[in-house]
Every structure is written in structure tokens, then in C-alpha cells.
């Protein structure tokens, strides 16, 4: 198998490259130094049976232009660069409705018309662009974690004050988390043309209560914490105020709490995995924070 991987220096792209190399595949690792996806299709693209598109602008804050160019224009250019290859597009479960709980959502429940962030809206638009492209697989993971995570874990660690972590909601909201190992397994399965093209949720085997998961992760890092909760409505109102102030002040860094973050912590966010099990032969492992001290 010969694959190309965009975003090869990122958390997901790098993990896919390593997993494919361990499987004995030929890997063309594409980074921003090799190709600016926003500038146009890649000239002299490498021969590849599949391309895993993992490059993206990730986050719930920032100017809309760069996010839309990276996530929508970049996706168009990747598709144009590898017309004969299977395209495995790493999307996100953020394309589901952020204003109501996601309860073992099936793939047909997204995209929706309203989003809280440019990230979610642009990823939903990218999925729409790929809808009619032949031989395409869209993967929707939620809350990807594990070795090399540069987004969720740093943000969680920065939220701990002393030995206290404040959590919106009551800490019992169920969450489908996605270990990076489960995501790379799904990505490699999706590269195989013997599996069915389509859109698939990807997550760990079972959903977990968010409070328990955070306690366990921090304990595995050697950081015992006291989890304290605040009603979701109160947290959301505070986040709305903070976002308004931050935007008026034109601050580049996000406020400590955002409506997007609250929507993923205070409400259930669970995914149905039936389609991935059947279409990809995906058999996910359970949620695990083993080795988290070194992440």
C-alpha cells in the first residue's frame, strides 16, 4: 500500500504515518514545508493508492479566513491533487449540532445549519465538498487524545488551579472519546478499497462519564484533583460574556472558557459506531489513559 498523508507533522497525521510505516506501507509524509494546501493543487503529486487528509486548522477561536482556507480550500486542493486515489478525510464530530446533546448520533444527523465555531462550520462544508467525490471515506472522531496530543491535554492541564478543576455541568455527561490508536486503526482500514466508502463515526468502544474520565486522566498524569462543578447555564453565560470582551479587545488567545468547550463538556456527546464496525471492520479498543504520564 502506498499512501500520502497531509498534516504529517501534526498529532493525527504523524500518528497515521507511524502506524502505516509499522504496517510496512510506503508513506509520503506531506507537511506545510512541502506543500501549502491553500495555494492550489500539488504539482507532481506522489503516486498513492490512498491519501489521508489530516491537515486542518483546529481550535475554537481565531479569525475566520485562515480557518476556512485551511479546512475548505485545502480539502478541495487535496481532492484535486489525488483524483485517482481513495481519499480518507479526517473530519470531526463537531459537525453535529452543538446546541443540543449528541446521543449516540448516527452519521446522517450531520451536517447541520448552525455552529458555534468557524472550525466546525468549515469542517462541515468540507464534508459537503466531498459528498459526490468517488471513493471517499470521511471519519468523524470526537475528542482525540493520546501520545502527542497538542490540543486537549494542554488545555485541560491549563484549567487545573492548584488541585481543583471546575467543570461545567454535573460531570455525568457521557462522552465518546477517541484514543489516537483507534483513529489510526480506522484510518488504515479506510485506506483499503475493500472497505466501503462513506462517512463513519470513530470513537473508543464505550462512552464514559466526563467527570470520571478527567479524574482518571489527571490521576494517570500524577495530578490528583478535586472536581468541582458549575451549572451549564451559568458557565455558558460566563463564556458568552468572556467571548464578547475578548473579541472587542481583539485578543488572539481564546478566553479560558468558551461556549464551544462548554457544549462539549456539559452535554452528552456520544456516537453510534455501528456503521464503522460494519463498513470498515472497525473494532475499537476501550478508553485508556495508560501511559498518560509521558504524553
XYZ file of C-alpha atoms in Angstrom:
295
model
C 0.000 0.000 0.000
C 1.248 3.476 -0.920
C -0.302 6.375 0.966
C 0.158 10.116 1.162
C -0.605 11.871 4.446
C -1.252 15.599 4.793
C -0.505 17.270 8.102
C 2.235 14.709 8.655
C 3.837 16.708 11.456
C 0.578 17.082 13.346
C -0.880 14.921 16.091
C -3.162 12.820 13.874
C -1.142 12.932 10.666
C 2.068 11.942 12.427
C 0.360 9.034 14.163
C -1.084 7.808 10.846
C 2.371 7.975 9.254
C 3.914 5.919 12.032
C 1.133 3.321 12.014
C 1.335 2.937 8.233
C 5.120 2.602 8.315
C 4.839 -0.064 11.031
C 2.428 -1.916 8.738
C 5.092 -1.933 6.033
C 3.376 0.611 3.798
C 5.126 3.208 1.670
C 4.361 6.595 3.219
C 4.619 10.002 1.555
C 4.544 12.407 4.502
C 3.367 15.835 3.340
C 3.967 18.869 5.539
C 3.447 22.590 5.114
C 7.107 22.844 4.069
C 6.356 20.505 1.165
C 3.024 21.983 0.136
C 0.784 24.857 1.198
C -2.643 23.289 0.680
C -4.274 26.708 0.445
C -2.214 27.753 -2.573
C -3.570 25.171 -5.017
C -3.290 21.511 -6.034
C 0.033 19.769 -5.565
C 2.139 19.615 -8.713
C 3.928 16.298 -9.206
C 1.886 14.594 -6.524
C 3.365 11.246 -5.461
C 1.807 8.031 -6.693
C -0.534 6.880 -3.963
C -3.250 4.287 -3.567
C -4.806 6.409 -0.820
C -4.377 9.835 0.732
C -5.185 10.530 4.373
C -6.088 14.193 4.705
C -5.272 15.068 8.310
C -4.118 18.682 7.850
C -6.525 21.213 9.363
C -6.820 24.452 11.291
C -8.037 23.254 14.686
C -9.477 25.348 17.501
C -12.481 27.268 18.710
C -11.013 30.755 18.420
C -9.392 32.976 15.819
C -10.110 34.826 12.578
C -12.387 33.021 10.103
C -10.293 33.485 6.959
C -7.347 31.201 7.764
C -9.663 28.528 9.169
C -11.877 28.443 6.072
C -8.881 28.456 3.725
C -7.168 25.603 5.529
C -10.228 23.423 6.083
C -12.302 24.071 2.957
C -9.934 25.328 0.247
C -7.260 22.941 1.476
C -9.634 19.981 1.232
C -10.621 20.945 -2.318
C -6.950 21.085 -3.307
C -6.174 17.711 -1.745
C -9.053 16.112 -3.643
C -7.845 17.697 -6.895
C -4.259 16.556 -6.307
C -5.101 12.864 -5.945
C -8.020 12.246 -8.325
C -7.427 8.507 -8.677
C -6.693 7.700 -5.044
C -9.011 6.751 -2.233
C -9.395 9.860 -0.090
C -9.645 9.387 3.679
C -10.726 12.705 5.140
C -10.256 13.243 8.875
C -13.289 15.302 9.844
C -14.732 15.788 13.329
C -17.772 15.043 15.456
C -18.021 18.817 15.901
C -20.169 18.756 12.741
C -23.076 17.551 14.917
C -25.453 20.116 16.417
C -23.638 21.929 19.262
C -26.870 23.319 20.722
C -28.368 20.009 21.799
C -26.996 16.768 23.218
C -25.497 14.285 20.773
C -26.919 10.948 21.897
C -25.329 8.020 20.068
C -25.616 10.096 16.920
C -25.755 8.418 13.555
C -23.853 9.815 10.610
C -26.985 11.125 8.872
C -27.597 13.624 11.709
C -24.922 15.997 10.363
C -24.037 18.450 8.969
C -26.481 20.965 10.474
C -27.186 24.618 9.761
C -25.750 26.259 12.872
C -22.369 26.080 14.556
C -20.522 27.846 17.345
C -17.121 27.972 15.636
C -15.569 28.535 12.240
C -13.746 25.258 12.751
C -16.945 23.206 12.942
C -18.639 25.129 10.128
C -15.638 24.798 7.818
C -15.259 21.067 8.505
C -18.951 20.569 7.751
C -18.520 22.493 4.486
C -15.505 20.344 3.580
C -17.630 17.224 4.023
C -20.199 18.701 1.651
C -17.492 19.335 -0.961
C -16.503 15.659 -0.822
C -20.052 14.312 -0.892
C -20.025 13.442 -4.604
C -16.345 12.506 -4.896
C -15.951 8.800 -5.732
C -14.038 6.507 -3.402
C -14.017 8.833 -0.389
C -14.169 7.973 3.304
C -14.975 10.627 5.914
C -14.020 9.832 9.513
C -15.638 11.730 12.406
C -13.679 11.264 15.644
C -14.549 13.061 18.871
C -12.077 14.377 21.453
C -8.949 12.680 20.117
C -6.406 12.047 22.878
C -3.240 10.086 23.480
C 0.528 10.387 22.963
C 1.367 13.544 21.032
C -1.862 15.421 21.797
C -1.198 19.159 21.410
C -4.730 20.431 21.949
C -6.951 18.718 24.525
C -4.403 17.712 27.159
C -2.572 21.074 27.262
C -5.908 22.845 27.560
C -7.026 20.529 30.359
C -3.771 20.957 32.275
C -4.007 24.746 31.997
C -7.504 24.624 33.505
C -6.319 22.999 36.741
C -5.922 25.545 39.524
C -3.986 24.184 42.469
C -5.675 20.827 42.837
C -9.087 21.967 41.656
C -10.734 21.597 38.273
C -14.009 23.388 37.575
C -16.291 21.555 35.178
C -19.490 22.875 33.547
C -22.484 20.620 34.141
C -22.583 17.964 36.821
C -19.771 15.770 35.497
C -22.028 12.883 34.488
C -22.482 13.724 30.789
C -21.489 10.708 28.700
C -18.739 11.233 26.141
C -17.410 9.184 23.239
C -13.660 9.804 23.391
C -11.247 8.691 20.672
C -7.815 7.334 21.506
C -5.342 8.163 18.752
C -4.688 4.439 18.341
C -8.344 3.818 17.488
C -8.300 6.676 14.995
C -5.155 5.461 13.229
C -6.596 1.949 13.075
C -9.734 3.311 11.429
C -7.709 5.459 9.017
C -5.662 2.484 7.824
C -8.770 0.354 7.429
C -10.342 3.155 5.395
C -7.361 3.222 3.013
C -8.230 -0.283 1.853
C -10.552 -0.208 -1.156
C -12.068 -3.462 0.085
C -13.852 -1.369 2.730
C -16.913 0.665 1.840
C -16.636 4.385 1.104
C -18.873 6.639 3.176
C -18.990 8.607 6.421
C -18.150 6.964 9.738
C -18.119 7.947 13.389
C -14.913 6.858 15.111
C -14.509 6.545 18.884
C -13.445 4.267 21.717
C -15.529 1.174 22.359
C -17.754 2.648 25.081
C -18.848 6.082 26.231
C -17.592 7.323 29.599
C -18.844 9.979 32.076
C -16.785 13.122 31.511
C -16.040 13.694 35.194
C -14.716 10.169 35.710
C -12.622 10.391 32.535
C -10.985 13.673 33.547
C -10.209 12.419 37.048
C -8.673 9.242 35.652
C -6.609 11.082 33.049
C -5.223 13.580 35.530
C -4.513 10.832 38.057
C -2.596 8.957 35.358
C -0.574 12.146 34.888
C 0.150 12.180 38.624
C -2.195 15.128 39.262
C -4.934 14.227 41.754
C -7.656 16.861 41.555
C -10.869 17.830 43.246
C -13.551 18.153 40.618
C -15.998 20.965 41.253
C -18.972 21.670 39.037
C -20.880 24.743 37.922
C -24.319 24.669 36.225
C -24.030 24.602 32.448
C -26.311 27.618 32.033
C -24.133 29.703 34.355
C -20.955 28.595 32.593
C -22.453 29.314 29.178
C -23.491 32.828 30.200
C -19.993 33.495 31.547
C -18.446 32.173 28.331
C -20.677 34.381 26.192
C -19.591 37.436 28.168
C -15.933 36.452 28.005
C -16.060 35.870 24.260
C -17.662 39.278 23.712
C -14.997 41.039 25.768
C -12.184 39.107 24.093
C -13.473 39.961 20.609
C -13.866 43.649 21.421
C -10.318 43.635 22.745
C -9.188 41.715 19.610
C -7.281 39.202 21.680
C -5.527 36.479 19.728
C -5.719 33.894 22.514
C -9.110 32.427 23.465
C -10.729 33.070 26.838
C -10.267 30.364 29.434
C -13.781 29.079 28.769
C -15.743 29.201 25.509
C -19.271 28.250 24.524
C -17.823 25.554 22.271
C -15.910 23.950 25.140
C -18.962 24.072 27.396
C -21.145 22.489 24.722
C -18.776 19.520 24.705
C -18.430 19.174 28.469
C -21.862 19.896 29.896
C -23.921 17.875 27.398
C -23.799 14.284 26.245
C -21.614 13.747 23.182
C -21.860 10.098 22.182
C -21.525 8.468 18.779
C -23.058 5.347 17.265
C -20.315 3.115 15.859
C -22.433 0.532 14.018
C -21.594 1.898 10.575
C -17.831 1.829 11.185
C -17.995 -1.681 12.582
C -19.879 -2.910 9.530
C -18.389 -0.802 6.729
C -14.757 -0.672 7.861
C -14.477 -3.741 10.077
C -13.582 -1.349 12.907
C -13.251 -2.949 16.345
C -12.338 -0.162 18.780
C -10.445 -0.595 21.996
C -11.825 0.812 25.267
C -10.925 4.254 26.568
C -7.498 4.099 28.176
C -5.140 6.617 29.756
C -2.353 4.103 30.247
C 0.994 5.830 29.890
C -0.517 9.308 30.162
C 2.293 10.497 32.416
C 4.566 10.627 29.341
C 2.075 12.177 26.904
